[in-house]
Amino acid sequence: MSPPFDPQSIAHLSIADLIDRHAAERGDDIFIIDPSTNAELTWTQLKESCQAIRDRLAADGYEPGDRIAYAMHNGADAARFILGILYGGQVATAVNLVSGKATIAHVLKHSGAGLVLCQPHTRSLVQDALDESQGVAPRIIEVDETLFHGHLDPPPDHIPTPSEDGLLMYTSGTTGIPKGVVLTQANLIAGGCNTAGAHRLTAQDRGLCVLPLYHINAFCVSLMGALVTGGSLIIPHRFSVSQFWDQLRAHQGTWFSVVPTQISYLLHEEQTNGHDAEGLEPLRFGRSASAPLSPDVQQAFESRFKVPIIETMGLTETAAQILSNPIEGTRKIGSPGVPFGNEVIIGDDQQMECTRGTEGEVLVRGTNVMRCYRNNSEATKASITSDGWLRTGDLGRMDDDGYVFITGRLKELIIKGGENIAPREVDEALLAHPDVIEAAAFARPCARYGQSVEAGVKLRSGSRTSQNDLLAFCRAALGDFKCPDTIHLLPDLPKGPSGKIQRLKLAELALENS
């Protein structure tokens, strides 16, 4: 059994240093398993690939600090190319493949990326986005075996340091144009350390990564969590409800990281097909992040699958995780937990700490907090206070034990007749219904109250539940005042790249369909 993870032991290292260390200490151990292709990548093979990618980029004229974009689906190739970019000191720039051509074009233009690494099945998407934009013409390379071999002699002499920029990832843009979050290599390593420390990960752990590597959760929680500990990852090309448990079973996974929507899908699929726990003995826990997890859904999942779900909270701006329920000790259902590896307080409108139990804005400070928003000093100044606190925009309160409870977003509060209604309270009432897979409440203008409450809902396949049924269900749980005036039954709810439901877009969609 590996010793407990010590973040201080790697605080001075770069990502290249970590890869070199693991290759020296556990060279033939597996780092990545790609069940979609049956490919495996050892630590020695990872180091060799990273060196070859570094040398190829240097030979082509790309220098440390240059932005190199990746437009790739999950798998061993995506992991090695992302880490290869970081190994040479360039800045990995994430292209969200489901964000739409306009957003992709914006990211490539705003980032100043000079190169986009694609796969055969993603190249046309990138090319179409570039064709519709103006003044954006980065080079596109389809990754193949030729990038895995060959070295410069002598190799580049630049040695990356922890303080150098490592990742440029764009926010989901729920309230406007996506902002480019600049994270240093030290930020990324801190994000992995916070995950490893909270979940007590060791080199013996093997995670299942089903979230896309262009999302901060997968990048820092799964990839960096394994990188800092020397553990390993199972990385299928995409999330599959039907293959999820088999992938854990076949490759002896010990943990997984998912979003609440995926938990809901797994739960509803089991109702139809059943669940066999045999072969899952190594599985220690699952973790949920990126959006609040309904207590009813969490309790139903744990009861059915006998797998504890550790609710957490993170942001792109904080290299993912800031809060987590303990892996051992008290887990408080409905709370994303306590700080691990960074400071978290609840602040008032002057960013001064509130008394326990008082609602305010969640503020974060630590080595995981971003360096800045790219080319946006105004937004950076508005988000990071002079003494280093990041304003998250999330509303919450902290109890006497230090557990944080999220109550909403500053920009998403519903104000009906002068009373604040947290959308999450309405969400959770709807999610308690057995046929509801997804639910999100939002505000609509109202002549009588200023704003009224409405909600979008996705039902399980084959459900006969009507809007009136859901309204009655909600009214019983919330009373008349907080109950939605209208519920929209939709095939899907709009989401950002992190899996969060976009309430503002949902309100626009409801307005268009009304």
Short mmCIF file of C-alpha atoms in Angstrom, two decimals:
data_model
loop_
_atom_site.label_atom_id
_atom_site.label_comp_id
_atom_site.label_asym_id
_atom_site.label_seq_id
_atom_site.Cartn_x
_atom_site.Cartn_y
_atom_site.Cartn_z
CA MET A 1 0.00 0.00 0.00
CA SER A 2 1.33 3.44 -0.94
CA PRO A 3 1.95 5.98 1.87
CA PRO A 4 -0.55 8.84 2.32
CA PHE A 5 -0.24 11.55 -0.30
CA ASP A 6 1.85 14.54 0.80
CA PRO A 7 1.18 17.67 -1.34
CA GLN A 8 4.23 19.46 0.08
CA SER A 9 6.52 16.84 -1.42
CA ILE A 10 5.72 18.03 -4.96
CA ALA A 11 4.93 21.71 -4.40
CA HIS A 12 8.21 22.75 -6.06
CA LEU A 13 7.79 20.53 -9.15
CA SER A 14 6.57 21.23 -12.69
CA ILE A 15 4.44 18.82 -14.67
CA ALA A 16 7.54 17.68 -16.58
CA ASP A 17 9.25 17.02 -13.24
CA LEU A 18 6.33 14.86 -12.12
CA ILE A 19 6.31 12.82 -15.32
CA ASP A 20 10.06 12.28 -15.14
CA ARG A 21 9.84 11.23 -11.49
CA HIS A 22 7.06 8.72 -12.06
CA ALA A 23 8.81 7.29 -15.14
CA ALA A 24 11.95 6.74 -13.03
CA GLU A 25 10.11 5.23 -10.07
CA ARG A 26 7.33 3.21 -11.73
CA GLY A 27 8.24 3.12 -15.41
CA ASP A 28 6.37 -0.05 -16.43
CA ASP A 29 3.27 0.67 -14.36
CA ILE A 30 0.18 1.60 -16.35
CA PHE A 31 -0.88 5.24 -16.31
CA ILE A 32 -3.69 5.29 -18.90
CA ILE A 33 -6.12 2.58 -20.06
CA ASP A 34 -8.25 3.41 -23.10
CA PRO A 35 -11.08 0.83 -23.15
CA SER A 36 -12.38 2.20 -26.45
CA THR A 37 -9.21 1.05 -28.28
CA ASN A 38 -7.70 -1.34 -25.69
CA ALA A 39 -4.60 0.90 -25.67
CA GLU A 40 -2.45 1.19 -22.57
CA LEU A 41 0.17 3.80 -21.73
CA THR A 42 2.88 3.23 -19.13
CA TRP A 43 4.77 5.97 -17.33
CA THR A 44 7.85 5.31 -19.44
CA GLN A 45 5.82 5.49 -22.64
CA LEU A 46 4.20 8.72 -21.42
CA LYS A 47 7.60 10.33 -20.85
CA GLU A 48 8.87 9.22 -24.27
CA SER A 49 5.71 10.56 -25.96
CA CYS A 50 5.91 13.87 -24.10
CA GLN A 51 9.54 14.33 -25.10
CA ALA A 52 8.74 13.55 -28.73
CA ILE A 53 5.81 16.01 -28.73
CA ARG A 54 7.98 18.67 -27.06
CA ASP A 55 10.70 18.17 -29.66
CA ARG A 56 8.29 18.19 -32.59
CA LEU A 57 6.70 21.45 -31.41
CA ALA A 58 10.13 23.02 -30.91
CA ALA A 59 11.29 21.87 -34.35
CA ASP A 60 8.20 23.48 -35.87
CA GLY A 61 9.04 26.81 -34.22
CA TYR A 62 6.65 26.80 -31.27
CA GLU A 63 8.19 28.31 -28.17
CA PRO A 64 7.46 27.96 -24.45
CA GLY A 65 4.44 30.08 -23.57
CA ASP A 66 2.82 29.68 -27.00
CA ARG A 67 -0.80 28.56 -26.91
CA ILE A 68 -1.35 25.13 -28.47
CA ALA A 69 -5.03 24.20 -28.77
CA TYR A 70 -6.36 20.67 -28.51
CA ALA A 71 -9.67 19.64 -30.08
CA MET A 72 -9.81 16.00 -29.10
CA HIS A 73 -12.17 13.42 -27.68
CA ASN A 74 -11.07 11.52 -24.59
CA GLY A 75 -8.64 8.64 -24.75
CA ALA A 76 -4.96 7.81 -24.39
CA ASP A 77 -4.03 10.09 -27.30
CA ALA A 78 -5.76 13.11 -25.78
CA ALA A 79 -4.02 12.57 -22.44
CA ARG A 80 -0.56 12.21 -23.94
CA PHE A 81 -0.87 15.23 -26.23
CA ILE A 82 -2.20 17.49 -23.48
CA LEU A 83 0.63 16.45 -21.19
CA GLY A 84 3.12 16.71 -24.06
CA ILE A 85 2.15 20.36 -24.58
CA LEU A 86 2.68 21.04 -20.88
CA TYR A 87 5.93 19.06 -20.82
CA GLY A 88 7.52 21.46 -23.29
CA GLY A 89 6.28 24.58 -21.54
CA GLN A 90 3.55 25.55 -24.00
CA VAL A 91 0.03 26.45 -22.84
CA ALA A 92 -2.60 23.77 -23.49
CA THR A 93 -5.70 25.54 -24.80
CA ALA A 94 -8.92 23.59 -24.47
CA VAL A 95 -11.45 23.53 -27.33
CA ASN A 96 -14.89 22.50 -26.15
CA LEU A 97 -16.20 20.25 -28.91
CA VAL A 98 -19.88 20.81 -28.08
CA SER A 99 -19.77 24.59 -27.60
CA GLY A 100 -20.74 25.46 -31.18
CA LYS A 101 -18.77 26.88 -34.09
CA ALA A 102 -19.06 30.51 -32.99
CA THR A 103 -17.61 29.76 -29.56
CA ILE A 104 -14.83 27.59 -31.02
CA ALA A 105 -13.89 30.41 -33.38
CA HIS A 106 -13.91 32.89 -30.48
CA VAL A 107 -11.65 30.65 -28.38
CA LEU A 108 -9.13 30.17 -31.18
CA LYS A 109 -9.08 33.88 -31.98
CA HIS A 110 -9.01 35.18 -28.42
CA SER A 111 -6.40 32.66 -27.26
CA GLY A 112 -4.01 33.49 -30.07
CA ALA A 113 -3.37 29.78 -30.55
CA GLY A 114 -0.96 29.16 -33.41
CA LEU A 115 -1.68 25.45 -33.68
CA VAL A 116 -4.69 23.19 -33.18
CA LEU A 117 -4.16 19.48 -32.57
CA CYS A 118 -7.14 17.52 -33.91
CA GLN A 119 -8.27 13.99 -34.56
CA PRO A 120 -9.67 12.86 -37.93
CA HIS A 121 -13.23 13.11 -36.61
CA THR A 122 -12.77 16.58 -35.06
CA ARG A 123 -10.85 18.32 -37.82
CA SER A 124 -13.91 19.25 -39.89
CA LEU A 125 -15.56 20.85 -36.85
CA VAL A 126 -12.54 23.06 -36.24
CA GLN A 127 -12.15 23.88 -39.93
CA ASP A 128 -15.83 24.82 -40.25
CA ALA A 129 -15.51 27.14 -37.24
CA LEU A 130 -12.44 28.80 -38.72
CA ASP A 131 -14.10 29.16 -42.13
CA GLU A 132 -16.92 31.18 -40.56
CA SER A 133 -14.59 33.48 -38.62
CA GLN A 134 -12.39 36.31 -39.77
CA GLY A 135 -8.71 36.76 -39.10
CA VAL A 136 -8.24 33.38 -37.41
CA ALA A 137 -5.91 31.03 -39.21
CA PRO A 138 -3.99 28.74 -36.85
CA ARG A 139 -2.32 25.71 -38.30
CA ILE A 140 -4.24 22.44 -37.92
CA ILE A 141 -2.49 19.09 -37.41
CA GLU A 142 -4.22 15.74 -37.27
CA VAL A 143 -2.43 13.78 -34.58
CA ASP A 144 -0.96 10.47 -35.66
CA GLU A 145 1.91 8.10 -34.88
CA THR A 146 4.52 10.39 -36.45
CA LEU A 147 4.19 12.75 -33.48
CA PHE A 148 5.10 10.00 -31.04
CA HIS A 149 8.61 9.35 -32.35
CA GLY A 150 11.84 11.18 -33.01
CA HIS A 151 13.82 13.62 -30.90
CA LEU A 152 15.84 16.75 -31.46
CA ASP A 153 19.55 16.43 -30.84
CA PRO A 154 20.23 18.26 -28.64
CA PRO A 155 16.74 18.59 -27.12
CA PRO A 156 15.27 22.01 -26.31
CA ASP A 157 17.05 23.56 -23.34
CA HIS A 158 13.96 25.17 -21.77
CA ILE A 159 12.97 23.61 -18.45
CA PRO A 160 9.37 24.52 -17.49
CA THR A 161 8.80 25.91 -14.00
CA PRO A 162 5.68 25.75 -11.81
CA SER A 163 5.06 29.50 -12.20
CA GLU A 164 4.65 29.29 -15.99
CA ASP A 165 1.20 29.28 -17.58
CA GLY A 166 -0.02 25.77 -18.26
CA LEU A 167 -3.70 25.78 -19.22
CA LEU A 168 -6.04 28.20 -20.95
CA MET A 169 -9.64 27.08 -20.52
CA TYR A 170 -12.74 29.11 -21.32
CA THR A 171 -15.71 29.46 -19.03
CA SER A 172 -19.08 28.26 -20.21
CA GLY A 173 -20.30 31.77 -20.90
CA THR A 174 -23.68 31.44 -19.18
CA THR A 175 -23.78 35.20 -18.63
CA GLY A 176 -21.91 36.48 -21.66
CA ILE A 177 -18.90 35.88 -23.88
CA PRO A 178 -16.70 33.08 -22.50
CA LYS A 179 -13.67 34.29 -20.55
CA GLY A 180 -10.27 32.65 -20.87
CA VAL A 181 -9.06 31.35 -17.50
CA VAL A 182 -5.26 31.25 -17.27
CA LEU A 183 -3.94 28.58 -14.89
CA THR A 184 -0.25 28.11 -14.16
CA GLN A 185 1.41 24.72 -13.82
CA ALA A 186 1.44 25.33 -10.05
CA ASN A 187 -2.32 25.99 -10.16
CA LEU A 188 -2.89 22.70 -12.01
CA ILE A 189 -0.74 20.71 -9.61
CA ALA A 190 -2.52 22.34 -6.66
CA GLY A 191 -5.86 21.32 -8.18
CA GLY A 192 -4.69 17.71 -8.42
CA CYS A 193 -3.27 17.86 -4.87
CA ASN A 194 -6.55 19.20 -3.45
CA THR A 195 -8.41 16.31 -5.05
CA ALA A 196 -5.87 13.71 -3.92
CA GLY A 197 -5.79 15.05 -0.38
CA ALA A 198 -9.57 15.19 0.01
CA HIS A 199 -10.12 11.69 -1.39
CA ARG A 200 -6.95 10.11 0.04
CA LEU A 201 -5.80 8.99 -3.39
CA THR A 202 -2.58 6.98 -3.70
CA ALA A 203 -0.59 5.36 -6.49
CA GLN A 204 -2.79 2.30 -6.02
CA ASP A 205 -5.94 4.15 -7.08
CA ARG A 206 -7.37 3.92 -10.58
CA GLY A 207 -10.02 6.44 -11.59
CA LEU A 208 -12.65 6.27 -14.33
CA CYS A 209 -12.67 9.52 -16.31
CA VAL A 210 -15.91 9.90 -18.29
CA LEU A 211 -16.01 13.69 -18.40
CA PRO A 212 -14.29 15.42 -21.34
CA LEU A 213 -10.70 16.59 -20.93
CA TYR A 214 -11.69 20.01 -22.24
CA HIS A 215 -13.58 20.40 -18.94
CA ILE A 216 -11.76 21.44 -15.74
CA ASN A 217 -13.25 18.57 -13.73
CA ALA A 218 -11.70 15.90 -15.93
CA PHE A 219 -8.49 17.86 -16.44
CA CYS A 220 -7.65 18.65 -12.82
CA VAL A 221 -9.63 16.12 -10.79
CA SER A 222 -9.04 13.02 -12.91
CA LEU A 223 -5.91 13.68 -14.99
CA MET A 224 -3.99 15.83 -12.50
CA GLY A 225 -5.24 13.78 -9.54
CA ALA A 226 -3.62 10.70 -11.08
CA LEU A 227 -0.52 12.64 -12.16
CA VAL A 228 0.31 14.01 -8.72
CA THR A 229 -0.12 10.64 -6.98
CA GLY A 230 1.31 8.36 -9.63
CA GLY A 231 -2.02 6.53 -9.90
CA SER A 232 -3.79 5.53 -13.10
CA LEU A 233 -6.86 6.35 -15.17
CA ILE A 234 -9.41 4.55 -17.31
CA ILE A 235 -10.34 7.00 -20.08
CA PRO A 236 -13.04 5.82 -22.51
CA HIS A 237 -13.86 8.06 -25.47
CA ARG A 238 -17.17 9.10 -23.93
CA PHE A 239 -19.61 8.43 -21.10
CA SER A 240 -21.82 5.40 -21.70
CA VAL A 241 -24.58 4.42 -19.27
CA SER A 242 -24.56 0.84 -20.56
CA GLN A 243 -20.76 0.43 -20.31
CA PHE A 244 -20.03 2.45 -17.17
CA TRP A 245 -20.06 -0.36 -14.62
CA ASP A 246 -18.42 -2.84 -16.99
CA GLN A 247 -15.50 -0.45 -17.54
CA LEU A 248 -14.98 -0.14 -13.80
CA ARG A 249 -15.29 -3.90 -13.39
CA ALA A 250 -12.98 -4.88 -16.26
CA HIS A 251 -10.18 -2.51 -15.24
CA GLN A 252 -10.56 -2.62 -11.45
CA GLY A 253 -11.45 1.03 -11.00
CA THR A 254 -11.38 2.36 -7.44
CA TRP A 255 -13.17 5.70 -7.97
CA PHE A 256 -14.98 7.82 -10.52
CA SER A 257 -15.90 11.47 -11.04
CA VAL A 258 -19.22 12.41 -12.63
CA VAL A 259 -21.79 15.21 -12.72
CA PRO A 260 -25.31 15.01 -11.23
CA THR A 261 -26.96 14.43 -14.60
CA GLN A 262 -24.85 11.30 -15.11
CA ILE A 263 -25.75 10.07 -11.63
CA SER A 264 -29.40 10.53 -12.52
CA TYR A 265 -28.99 8.60 -15.79
CA LEU A 266 -27.23 5.71 -14.05
CA LEU A 267 -29.93 5.62 -11.42
CA HIS A 268 -32.80 5.53 -13.90
CA GLU A 269 -31.07 2.97 -16.15
CA GLU A 270 -30.69 0.62 -13.18
CA GLN A 271 -34.43 0.72 -12.57
CA THR A 272 -34.85 -0.91 -15.98
CA ASN A 273 -31.87 -3.24 -16.24
CA GLY A 274 -30.83 -3.98 -12.68
CA HIS A 275 -27.31 -3.83 -11.30
CA ASP A 276 -24.73 -6.52 -10.56
CA ALA A 277 -22.23 -5.56 -7.86
CA GLU A 278 -19.98 -8.55 -8.51
CA GLY A 279 -16.49 -7.55 -9.63
CA LEU A 280 -16.76 -4.03 -8.25
CA GLU A 281 -15.13 -4.80 -4.91
CA PRO A 282 -12.17 -2.41 -5.50
CA LEU A 283 -14.54 0.55 -6.03
CA ARG A 284 -14.16 2.90 -3.04
CA PHE A 285 -16.32 5.88 -3.96
CA GLY A 286 -17.74 8.13 -6.64
CA ARG A 287 -17.57 11.90 -6.59
CA SER A 288 -20.02 14.46 -7.89
CA ALA A 289 -19.21 18.02 -8.93
CA SER A 290 -19.90 20.79 -11.47
CA ALA A 291 -23.46 21.34 -10.23
CA PRO A 292 -25.37 20.81 -6.97
CA LEU A 293 -26.43 17.21 -6.35
CA SER A 294 -30.01 16.71 -5.22
CA PRO A 295 -30.09 15.01 -1.79
CA ASP A 296 -32.92 12.75 -2.95
CA VAL A 297 -30.92 11.62 -5.99
CA GLN A 298 -27.78 11.06 -3.90
CA GLN A 299 -29.59 9.01 -1.28
CA ALA A 300 -31.39 6.92 -3.92
CA PHE A 301 -28.10 6.25 -5.76
CA GLU A 302 -26.23 5.21 -2.62
CA SER A 303 -29.08 2.99 -1.47
CA ARG A 304 -29.33 1.23 -4.82
CA PHE A 305 -25.64 0.86 -5.73
CA LYS A 306 -24.05 0.73 -2.25
CA VAL A 307 -21.40 3.20 -3.46
CA PRO A 308 -20.80 6.39 -1.44
CA ILE A 309 -21.03 9.60 -3.46
CA ILE A 310 -18.72 12.36 -2.26
CA GLU A 311 -20.27 15.68 -3.17
CA THR A 312 -17.72 18.37 -4.02
CA MET A 313 -17.54 21.81 -5.57
CA GLY A 314 -15.05 23.42 -7.93
CA LEU A 315 -14.60 26.09 -10.57
CA THR A 316 -12.51 26.54 -13.68
CA GLU A 317 -10.94 29.56 -11.96
CA THR A 318 -9.75 27.38 -9.05
CA ALA A 319 -8.35 24.43 -11.02
CA ALA A 320 -11.48 22.51 -10.01
CA GLN A 321 -12.05 21.41 -6.44
CA ILE A 322 -12.39 23.87 -3.57
CA LEU A 323 -14.73 21.94 -1.26
CA SER A 324 -15.29 18.26 -0.58
CA ASN A 325 -17.04 16.08 1.90
CA PRO A 326 -14.46 13.96 3.76
CA ILE A 327 -13.77 10.48 2.43
CA GLU A 328 -13.90 9.38 6.08
CA GLY A 329 -15.89 11.09 8.77
CA THR A 330 -19.06 13.12 8.45
CA ARG A 331 -20.62 13.52 5.02
CA LYS A 332 -23.40 16.08 5.05
CA ILE A 333 -25.97 15.42 2.37
CA GLY A 334 -26.82 18.66 0.55
CA SER A 335 -23.41 20.22 1.20
CA PRO A 336 -20.35 20.13 -1.10
CA GLY A 337 -18.30 19.89 2.08
CA VAL A 338 -15.37 21.68 3.66
CA PRO A 339 -12.22 23.29 2.21
CA PHE A 340 -9.30 21.02 1.28
CA GLY A 341 -6.00 22.63 0.31
CA ASN A 342 -7.38 26.18 0.10
CA GLU A 343 -9.24 28.72 2.19
CA VAL A 344 -12.98 29.27 1.77
CA ILE A 345 -15.10 31.84 3.57
CA ILE A 346 -18.57 33.33 3.17
CA GLY A 347 -18.22 37.05 2.49
CA ASP A 348 -20.55 40.02 2.66
CA ASP A 349 -20.84 42.69 -0.04
CA GLN A 350 -17.47 44.10 1.11
CA GLN A 351 -15.85 40.63 0.99
CA MET A 352 -15.57 40.52 4.78
CA GLU A 353 -16.23 37.19 6.45
CA CYS A 354 -19.79 36.64 7.63
CA THR A 355 -20.80 35.00 10.88
CA ARG A 356 -21.60 31.30 10.68
CA GLY A 357 -25.05 30.59 9.29
CA THR A 358 -25.28 33.92 7.43
CA GLU A 359 -25.77 33.86 3.65
CA GLY A 360 -23.14 35.57 1.52
CA GLU A 361 -20.80 35.04 -1.42
CA VAL A 362 -18.41 32.09 -1.46
CA LEU A 363 -14.81 33.37 -1.57
CA VAL A 364 -11.72 31.23 -2.23
CA ARG A 365 -8.01 31.81 -1.70
CA GLY A 366 -5.10 29.46 -2.37
CA THR A 367 -2.39 28.27 -4.75
CA ASN A 368 -5.09 26.78 -6.99
CA VAL A 369 -6.66 30.18 -7.83
CA MET A 370 -6.10 31.29 -11.43
CA ARG A 371 -3.47 33.83 -12.40
CA CYS A 372 -5.92 35.94 -14.45
CA TYR A 373 -8.51 36.09 -17.21
CA ARG A 374 -6.65 36.33 -20.52
CA ASN A 375 -6.64 39.85 -21.99
CA ASN A 376 -9.31 40.97 -19.53
CA SER A 377 -7.77 42.98 -16.70
CA GLU A 378 -11.14 44.49 -15.79
CA ALA A 379 -12.78 41.10 -15.20
CA THR A 380 -9.69 39.89 -13.33
CA LYS A 381 -9.76 42.90 -11.01
CA ALA A 382 -13.50 42.45 -10.39
CA SER A 383 -13.05 38.75 -9.56
CA ILE A 384 -9.87 38.72 -7.43
CA THR A 385 -9.66 41.07 -4.45
CA SER A 386 -6.50 42.91 -3.44
CA ASP A 387 -5.83 40.31 -0.75
CA GLY A 388 -6.23 37.35 -3.08
CA TRP A 389 -9.83 36.22 -2.55
CA LEU A 390 -11.60 34.95 -5.67
CA ARG A 391 -15.23 35.99 -5.83
CA THR A 392 -17.08 32.91 -7.10
CA GLY A 393 -20.51 34.49 -7.63
CA ASP A 394 -22.04 31.60 -5.66
CA LEU A 395 -24.25 32.29 -2.66
CA GLY A 396 -23.98 30.10 0.39
CA ARG A 397 -23.66 29.79 4.13
CA MET A 398 -21.23 27.94 6.38
CA ASP A 399 -22.40 25.96 9.39
CA ASP A 400 -20.65 25.70 12.76
CA ASP A 401 -18.68 22.65 11.56
CA GLY A 402 -17.25 24.50 8.55
CA TYR A 403 -19.48 22.80 5.93
CA VAL A 404 -20.67 25.06 3.13
CA PHE A 405 -24.23 24.95 1.80
CA ILE A 406 -24.78 26.55 -1.62
CA THR A 407 -28.03 28.49 -1.89
CA GLY A 408 -27.80 29.90 -5.41
CA ARG A 409 -26.00 32.24 -7.79
CA LEU A 410 -25.90 35.99 -7.36
CA LYS A 411 -27.14 36.45 -10.93
CA GLU A 412 -29.76 33.68 -10.81
CA LEU A 413 -31.82 34.57 -7.73
CA ILE A 414 -35.55 34.79 -8.38
CA ILE A 415 -37.04 37.87 -6.70
CA LYS A 416 -40.80 37.43 -6.52
CA GLY A 417 -42.76 40.19 -4.81
CA GLY A 418 -39.59 41.34 -3.05
CA GLU A 419 -38.86 37.84 -1.68
CA ASN A 420 -35.71 35.94 -2.72
CA ILE A 421 -36.31 32.42 -4.01
CA ALA A 422 -33.28 30.19 -4.57
CA PRO A 423 -33.73 28.24 -7.82
CA ARG A 424 -32.03 25.24 -6.24
CA GLU A 425 -34.86 24.85 -3.73
CA VAL A 426 -37.33 24.49 -6.59
CA ASP A 427 -34.94 22.16 -8.47
CA GLU A 428 -34.71 19.80 -5.52
CA ALA A 429 -38.48 19.69 -5.07
CA LEU A 430 -38.89 18.63 -8.70
CA LEU A 431 -35.98 16.16 -8.62
CA ALA A 432 -37.67 14.35 -5.74
CA HIS A 433 -40.28 13.13 -8.27
CA PRO A 434 -39.31 9.62 -9.46
CA ASP A 435 -39.85 10.44 -13.16
CA VAL A 436 -37.74 13.62 -13.24
CA ILE A 437 -34.18 13.25 -14.60
CA GLU A 438 -33.28 16.95 -14.85
CA ALA A 439 -34.91 20.10 -13.50
CA ALA A 440 -33.99 23.77 -13.33
CA ALA A 441 -36.00 26.75 -12.13
CA PHE A 442 -35.60 30.25 -13.52
CA ALA A 443 -37.13 33.71 -13.36
CA ARG A 444 -39.54 35.25 -15.87
CA PRO A 445 -40.67 38.91 -15.90
CA CYS A 446 -44.07 39.35 -14.26
CA ALA A 447 -46.22 42.50 -14.12
CA ARG A 448 -47.72 41.57 -10.76
CA TYR A 449 -44.70 40.30 -8.79
CA GLY A 450 -41.74 41.62 -10.80
CA GLN A 451 -40.61 38.05 -11.45
CA SER A 452 -42.40 34.72 -11.50
CA VAL A 453 -41.03 31.21 -11.06
CA GLU A 454 -40.88 28.80 -14.01
CA ALA A 455 -38.96 25.57 -14.53
CA GLY A 456 -37.70 23.29 -17.26
CA VAL A 457 -37.94 19.54 -16.72
CA LYS A 458 -36.69 16.44 -18.53
CA LEU A 459 -38.65 13.26 -17.75
CA ARG A 460 -37.51 9.67 -18.00
CA SER A 461 -38.34 7.83 -21.20
CA GLY A 462 -41.89 6.48 -21.22
CA SER A 463 -43.13 8.66 -18.37
CA ARG A 464 -46.78 9.71 -18.43
CA THR A 465 -46.30 12.43 -15.84
CA SER A 466 -47.95 15.67 -16.94
CA GLN A 467 -47.19 19.31 -16.21
CA ASN A 468 -50.20 19.43 -13.89
CA ASP A 469 -48.92 16.39 -12.01
CA LEU A 470 -45.58 18.11 -11.45
CA LEU A 471 -47.20 21.37 -10.40
CA ALA A 472 -49.27 19.54 -7.79
CA PHE A 473 -46.16 17.68 -6.61
CA CYS A 474 -44.25 20.96 -6.31
CA ARG A 475 -47.07 22.77 -4.57
CA ALA A 476 -47.19 20.08 -1.90
CA ALA A 477 -43.45 20.46 -1.26
CA LEU A 478 -43.02 24.23 -1.62
CA GLY A 479 -46.39 25.86 -1.09
CA ASP A 480 -48.14 28.15 -3.51
CA PHE A 481 -45.73 31.09 -3.42
CA LYS A 482 -42.56 29.23 -4.44
CA CYS A 483 -44.28 26.71 -6.72
CA PRO A 484 -43.56 27.36 -10.42
CA ASP A 485 -46.32 29.06 -12.37
CA THR A 486 -45.35 27.07 -15.44
CA ILE A 487 -43.31 23.92 -16.02
CA HIS A 488 -41.84 23.30 -19.47
CA LEU A 489 -41.35 19.64 -20.44
CA LEU A 490 -38.26 19.50 -22.66
CA PRO A 491 -36.26 16.73 -24.35
CA ASP A 492 -33.04 18.21 -22.91
CA LEU A 493 -32.03 21.17 -20.80
CA PRO A 494 -29.28 23.46 -22.17
CA LYS A 495 -25.91 22.92 -20.52
CA GLY A 496 -22.47 24.46 -20.54
CA PRO A 497 -19.24 22.53 -21.08
CA SER A 498 -18.98 21.62 -17.40
CA GLY A 499 -22.40 19.98 -17.41
CA LYS A 500 -24.11 22.81 -15.54
CA ILE A 501 -27.63 23.61 -16.67
CA GLN A 502 -27.70 27.14 -18.11
CA ARG A 503 -30.69 28.81 -16.50
CA LEU A 504 -30.43 32.00 -18.54
CA LYS A 505 -30.48 30.05 -21.80
CA LEU A 506 -33.33 27.97 -20.45
CA ALA A 507 -35.32 31.15 -19.83
CA GLU A 508 -34.60 32.29 -23.39
CA LEU A 509 -35.68 28.89 -24.74
CA ALA A 510 -38.90 28.98 -22.73
CA LEU A 511 -39.64 32.49 -24.01
CA GLU A 512 -39.14 31.38 -27.62
CA ASN A 513 -41.50 28.42 -27.15
CA SER A 514 -44.20 30.34 -25.28
#
